[in-house]
Amino acid sequence: VRDKRSPTPRSESVSRSMSGNRRRDTKPELLLRKALWQEKIRGYRLQARGIPGRPDIYFPKSRVAVFVHGCFWHRCPSCNLGLPRHNMNFWKEKFDRNVARDQKKQALLETEGWQVVTCWECELKRDVSDCVNKIRRSLSASARHKD
Ligand SMILES: [Zn+2]
């Protein structure tokens, strides 16, 4: 709960970036976890300490890492959201860095033998089973490798 005395940021994303904190247990992430549970997909962990890129959800046994990306913050290619009108250059640079960081994380994980699944916020809201199926495919691909 926000302190009522502090100024209200223009949007939640701005607020998050200003504080420099990464939100945990975001709504899209909870939506996905609930769906995984309902689909009886087990074995995932949440707080990825010591795993490159610190994915939001990961399956240690299958080495599948899942990122749940907010469309605004991580620049979803299908939403293609515009830049905030104020301080446009500042935001552009910031977003470019975010995208570059996401790509670097993915590359790092892949060199260490992880499969990376990215679930976008809009995708989860539209149909969470699309993302569940992507995860399921990666899990079964990993199972095939081991056999
Ligand atoms: Zn999107």
mmCIF file of C-alpha atoms and ligand atoms in Angstrom:
data_model
loop_
_atom_site.group_PDB
_atom_site.id
_atom_site.type_symbol
_atom_site.label_atom_id
_atom_site.label_comp_id
_atom_site.label_asym_id
_atom_site.label_seq_id
_atom_site.Cartn_x
_atom_site.Cartn_y
_atom_site.Cartn_z
ATOM 1 C CA VAL A 1 0.000 0.000 0.000
ATOM 2 C CA ARG A 2 1.361 3.374 -1.019
ATOM 3 C CA ASP A 3 2.042 6.047 1.530
ATOM 4 C CA LYS A 4 -0.699 8.600 0.853
ATOM 5 C CA ARG A 5 1.624 11.515 1.562
ATOM 6 C CA SER A 6 4.031 10.684 -1.261
ATOM 7 C CA PRO A 7 3.320 12.084 -4.735
ATOM 8 C CA THR A 8 1.457 9.779 -7.064
ATOM 9 C CA PRO A 9 3.588 8.688 -9.986
ATOM 10 C CA ARG A 10 2.058 9.060 -13.422
ATOM 11 C CA SER A 11 1.749 5.335 -13.846
ATOM 12 C CA GLU A 12 2.588 2.136 -12.122
ATOM 13 C CA SER A 13 5.437 1.396 -14.518
ATOM 14 C CA VAL A 14 6.966 4.794 -13.907
ATOM 15 C CA SER A 15 6.645 4.244 -10.203
ATOM 16 C CA ARG A 16 8.377 0.911 -10.445
ATOM 17 C CA SER A 17 11.241 2.185 -12.535
ATOM 18 C CA MET A 18 11.703 5.210 -10.320
ATOM 19 C CA SER A 19 12.057 3.089 -7.241
ATOM 20 C CA GLY A 20 14.379 0.745 -9.127
ATOM 21 C CA ASN A 21 12.621 -2.207 -7.633
ATOM 22 C CA ARG A 22 11.466 -5.181 -9.514
ATOM 23 C CA ARG A 23 7.982 -6.152 -8.551
ATOM 24 C CA ARG A 24 7.442 -9.624 -7.260
ATOM 25 C CA ASP A 25 4.316 -11.637 -7.633
ATOM 26 C CA THR A 26 2.936 -9.487 -10.382
ATOM 27 C CA LYS A 27 -0.597 -10.122 -11.513
ATOM 28 C CA PRO A 28 0.386 -11.797 -14.815
ATOM 29 C CA GLU A 29 2.864 -13.960 -12.951
ATOM 30 C CA LEU A 30 0.245 -15.091 -10.459
ATOM 31 C CA LEU A 31 -2.110 -15.818 -13.337
ATOM 32 C CA LEU A 32 0.499 -18.058 -14.923
ATOM 33 C CA ARG A 33 1.360 -19.847 -11.687
ATOM 34 C CA LYS A 34 -2.302 -20.549 -11.039
ATOM 35 C CA ALA A 35 -2.668 -21.984 -14.539
ATOM 36 C CA LEU A 36 0.431 -24.163 -14.127
ATOM 37 C CA TRP A 37 -0.999 -25.495 -10.910
ATOM 38 C CA GLN A 38 -4.359 -26.225 -12.512
ATOM 39 C CA GLU A 39 -2.606 -27.995 -15.376
ATOM 40 C CA LYS A 40 -0.775 -30.095 -12.813
ATOM 41 C CA ILE A 41 2.609 -28.805 -13.923
ATOM 42 C CA ARG A 42 4.807 -29.081 -10.873
ATOM 43 C CA GLY A 43 8.425 -28.742 -9.939
ATOM 44 C CA TYR A 44 8.856 -25.030 -10.507
ATOM 45 C CA ARG A 45 10.643 -22.677 -8.202
ATOM 46 C CA LEU A 46 10.314 -18.957 -7.768
ATOM 47 C CA GLN A 47 13.242 -17.078 -6.337
ATOM 48 C CA ALA A 48 16.064 -17.823 -8.698
ATOM 49 C CA ARG A 49 19.097 -16.931 -6.669
ATOM 50 C CA GLY A 50 22.308 -18.067 -8.278
ATOM 51 C CA ILE A 51 20.708 -18.698 -11.655
ATOM 52 C CA PRO A 52 21.872 -16.394 -14.448
ATOM 53 C CA GLY A 53 19.356 -13.723 -15.331
ATOM 54 C CA ARG A 54 17.170 -14.602 -12.347
ATOM 55 C CA PRO A 55 14.113 -15.859 -14.205
ATOM 56 C CA ASP A 56 10.697 -15.306 -12.604
ATOM 57 C CA ILE A 57 9.836 -18.989 -12.607
ATOM 58 C CA TYR A 58 12.194 -21.877 -13.263
ATOM 59 C CA PHE A 59 12.219 -25.642 -13.363
ATOM 60 C CA PRO A 60 15.557 -26.743 -11.919
ATOM 61 C CA LYS A 61 15.327 -30.378 -13.020
ATOM 62 C CA SER A 62 14.378 -29.646 -16.625
ATOM 63 C CA ARG A 63 16.429 -26.460 -16.823
ATOM 64 C CA VAL A 64 13.563 -24.415 -18.160
ATOM 65 C CA ALA A 65 13.563 -20.726 -17.266
ATOM 66 C CA VAL A 66 10.434 -18.602 -17.612
ATOM 67 C CA PHE A 67 10.293 -14.833 -17.780
ATOM 68 C CA VAL A 68 7.014 -13.026 -17.325
ATOM 69 C CA HIS A 69 7.430 -9.706 -19.080
ATOM 70 C CA GLY A 70 5.270 -6.641 -18.682
ATOM 71 C CA CYS A 71 4.530 -5.270 -22.153
ATOM 72 C CA PHE A 72 5.334 -1.641 -21.320
ATOM 73 C CA TRP A 73 8.503 -2.206 -19.413
ATOM 74 C CA HIS A 74 10.053 -4.888 -21.605
ATOM 75 C CA ARG A 75 8.759 -3.473 -24.909
ATOM 76 C CA CYS A 76 6.472 -6.198 -26.148
ATOM 77 C CA PRO A 77 6.868 -6.617 -29.927
ATOM 78 C CA SER A 78 3.190 -7.329 -30.518
ATOM 79 C CA CYS A 79 1.857 -4.467 -28.368
ATOM 80 C CA ASN A 80 4.429 -2.034 -29.767
ATOM 81 C CA LEU A 81 3.554 0.585 -27.146
ATOM 82 C CA GLY A 82 4.611 4.181 -27.660
ATOM 83 C CA LEU A 83 7.079 6.071 -25.536
ATOM 84 C CA PRO A 84 5.943 8.331 -22.699
ATOM 85 C CA ARG A 85 5.721 11.900 -24.029
ATOM 86 C CA HIS A 86 7.798 13.409 -21.280
ATOM 87 C CA ASN A 87 11.556 12.848 -21.378
ATOM 88 C CA MET A 88 11.240 10.721 -24.450
ATOM 89 C CA ASN A 89 14.973 10.269 -24.952
ATOM 90 C CA PHE A 90 15.452 9.220 -21.381
ATOM 91 C CA TRP A 91 12.782 6.552 -21.754
ATOM 92 C CA LYS A 92 14.050 5.394 -25.099
ATOM 93 C CA GLU A 93 17.518 4.791 -23.702
ATOM 94 C CA LYS A 94 16.107 3.121 -20.636
ATOM 95 C CA PHE A 95 13.909 0.792 -22.660
ATOM 96 C CA ASP A 96 16.745 -0.009 -25.063
ATOM 97 C CA ARG A 97 18.823 -1.030 -22.085
ATOM 98 C CA ASN A 98 15.996 -3.194 -20.748
ATOM 99 C CA VAL A 99 15.609 -5.007 -24.046
ATOM 100 C CA ALA A 100 19.371 -5.496 -24.345
ATOM 101 C CA ARG A 101 19.487 -6.828 -20.786
ATOM 102 C CA ASP A 102 16.669 -9.297 -21.517
ATOM 103 C CA GLN A 103 18.516 -10.559 -24.595
ATOM 104 C CA LYS A 104 21.737 -10.918 -22.666
ATOM 105 C CA LYS A 105 20.005 -12.873 -19.906
ATOM 106 C CA GLN A 106 18.483 -15.236 -22.422
ATOM 107 C CA ALA A 107 21.798 -15.802 -24.202
ATOM 108 C CA LEU A 108 23.576 -16.452 -20.917
ATOM 109 C CA LEU A 109 20.980 -18.986 -19.816
ATOM 110 C CA GLU A 110 21.075 -20.739 -23.161
ATOM 111 C CA THR A 111 24.863 -21.110 -23.082
ATOM 112 C CA GLU A 112 24.409 -22.787 -19.714
ATOM 113 C CA GLY A 113 21.954 -25.262 -21.172
ATOM 114 C CA TRP A 114 18.685 -23.640 -20.173
ATOM 115 C CA GLN A 115 15.637 -23.342 -22.353
ATOM 116 C CA VAL A 116 14.117 -19.914 -22.036
ATOM 117 C CA VAL A 117 10.397 -19.228 -22.309
ATOM 118 C CA THR A 118 9.162 -15.642 -22.424
ATOM 119 C CA CYS A 119 5.547 -15.022 -21.522
ATOM 120 C CA TRP A 120 4.226 -11.568 -22.296
ATOM 121 C CA GLU A 121 1.646 -9.894 -20.127
ATOM 122 C CA CYS A 122 -0.769 -9.428 -23.047
ATOM 123 C CA GLU A 123 -0.402 -13.066 -24.021
ATOM 124 C CA LEU A 124 -1.224 -14.177 -20.486
ATOM 125 C CA LYS A 125 -4.256 -11.922 -20.326
ATOM 126 C CA ARG A 126 -5.507 -13.068 -23.718
ATOM 127 C CA ASP A 127 -5.127 -16.783 -23.157
ATOM 128 C CA VAL A 128 -2.962 -18.104 -20.394
ATOM 129 C CA SER A 129 -2.982 -21.601 -21.907
ATOM 130 C CA ASP A 130 -0.804 -20.388 -24.819
ATOM 131 C CA CYS A 131 1.964 -19.718 -22.385
ATOM 132 C CA VAL A 132 1.319 -22.889 -20.401
ATOM 133 C CA ASN A 133 1.655 -24.839 -23.644
ATOM 134 C CA LYS A 134 4.970 -23.162 -24.481
ATOM 135 C CA ILE A 135 6.274 -24.185 -21.076
ATOM 136 C CA ARG A 136 4.911 -27.686 -21.472
ATOM 137 C CA ARG A 137 6.687 -28.050 -24.833
ATOM 138 C CA SER A 138 10.007 -26.973 -23.319
ATOM 139 C CA LEU A 139 9.569 -29.350 -20.401
ATOM 140 C CA SER A 140 8.894 -32.292 -22.666
ATOM 141 C CA ALA A 141 11.777 -31.347 -24.983
ATOM 142 C CA SER A 142 14.048 -31.446 -21.964
ATOM 143 C CA ALA A 143 12.647 -34.817 -20.905
ATOM 144 C CA ARG A 144 13.383 -36.196 -24.385
ATOM 145 C CA HIS A 145 17.009 -35.037 -24.142
ATOM 146 C CA LYS A 146 17.490 -37.006 -20.978
ATOM 147 C CA ASP A 147 16.119 -40.280 -22.316
HETATM 148 ZN ZN ZN B 1 2.154 -7.271 -25.266
#
